[in-house]
C-alpha positions as semicolon CSV with decimal commas, in nm:
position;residue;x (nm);y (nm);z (nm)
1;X;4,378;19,105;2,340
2;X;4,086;18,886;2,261
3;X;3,794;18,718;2,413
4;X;3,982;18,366;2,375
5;X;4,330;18,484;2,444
6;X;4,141;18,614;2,823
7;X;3,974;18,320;2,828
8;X;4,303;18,109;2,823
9;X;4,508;18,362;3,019
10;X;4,242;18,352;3,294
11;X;4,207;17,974;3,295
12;X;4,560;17,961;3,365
13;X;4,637;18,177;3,590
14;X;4,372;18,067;3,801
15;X;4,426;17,718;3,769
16;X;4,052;17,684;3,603
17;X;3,904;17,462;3,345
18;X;3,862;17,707;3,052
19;X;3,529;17,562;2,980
20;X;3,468;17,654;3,378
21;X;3,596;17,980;3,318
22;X;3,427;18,115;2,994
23;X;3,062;18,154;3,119
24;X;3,192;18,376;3,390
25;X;3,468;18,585;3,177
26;X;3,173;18,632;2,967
27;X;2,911;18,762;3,185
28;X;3,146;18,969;3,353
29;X;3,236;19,136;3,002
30;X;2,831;19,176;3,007
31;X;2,826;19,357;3,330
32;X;3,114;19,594;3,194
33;X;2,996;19,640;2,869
34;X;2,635;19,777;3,053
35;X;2,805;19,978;3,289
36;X;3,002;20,172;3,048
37;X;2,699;20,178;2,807
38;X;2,505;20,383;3,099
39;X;2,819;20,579;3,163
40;X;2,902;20,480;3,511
41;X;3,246;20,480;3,646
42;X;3,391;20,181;3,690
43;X;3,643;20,122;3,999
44;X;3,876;19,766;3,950
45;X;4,211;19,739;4,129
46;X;4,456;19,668;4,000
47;X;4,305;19,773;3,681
48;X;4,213;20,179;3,750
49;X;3,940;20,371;3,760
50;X;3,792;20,371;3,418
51;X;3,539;20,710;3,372
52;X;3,347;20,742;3,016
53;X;3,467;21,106;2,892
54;X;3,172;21,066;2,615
55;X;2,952;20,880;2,350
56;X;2,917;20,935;2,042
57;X;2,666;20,797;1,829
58;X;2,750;20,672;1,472
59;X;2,588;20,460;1,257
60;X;2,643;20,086;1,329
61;X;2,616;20,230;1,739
62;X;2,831;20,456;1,953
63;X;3,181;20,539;2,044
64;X;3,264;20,558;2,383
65;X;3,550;20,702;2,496
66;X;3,723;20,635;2,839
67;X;3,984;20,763;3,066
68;X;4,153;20,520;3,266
69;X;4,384;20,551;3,553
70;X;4,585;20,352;3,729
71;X;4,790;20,403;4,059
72;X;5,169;20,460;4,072
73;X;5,163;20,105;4,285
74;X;4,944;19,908;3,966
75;X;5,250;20,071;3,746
76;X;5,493;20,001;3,949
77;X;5,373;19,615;4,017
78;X;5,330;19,581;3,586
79;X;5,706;19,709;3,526
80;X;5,824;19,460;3,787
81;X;5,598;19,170;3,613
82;X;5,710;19,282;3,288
83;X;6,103;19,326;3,430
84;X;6,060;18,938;3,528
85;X;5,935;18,805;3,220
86;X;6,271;18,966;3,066
């Protein structure tokens, strides 16, 4: 997914101007993007617990990689969604 396909997804489903939506998708991609650069865990329901395993720098700037893990309810509640849209 990308920035503008959030962007509309979120304006949507919350009923929200996209243009009143974007300035605050974006900064909270900020905050996320700084907490996983300083390699703290990260704890959004009904998205998981997202820990940073390790960095790696390269040349252009790092790889992170994450683990991310999500309850047997947040699974169970995306098959249903997904079920529905079927």
């Amino acid at each position: 997914m990308r920035k503008e396909h959030l962007l509309d997804e979120v304006a949507k489903r919350s009923g929200a101007k996209r243009k009143d939506v974007k300035p605050i998708v974006e900064a909270m991609l900020e905050v996320l993007g700084e907490a996983l650069g300083e390699a703290r865990d990260i704890n959004l329901k009904p998205l998981g617990k997202i820990k940073v395993a390790r960095t790696k720098q390269v040349a252009n700037g790092r790889v992170i990689n994450l683990r991310l893990r999500q309850s047997d309810m947040v699974i169970k509640e995306l098959e249903d969604k997904a079920e529905a849209a079927e």
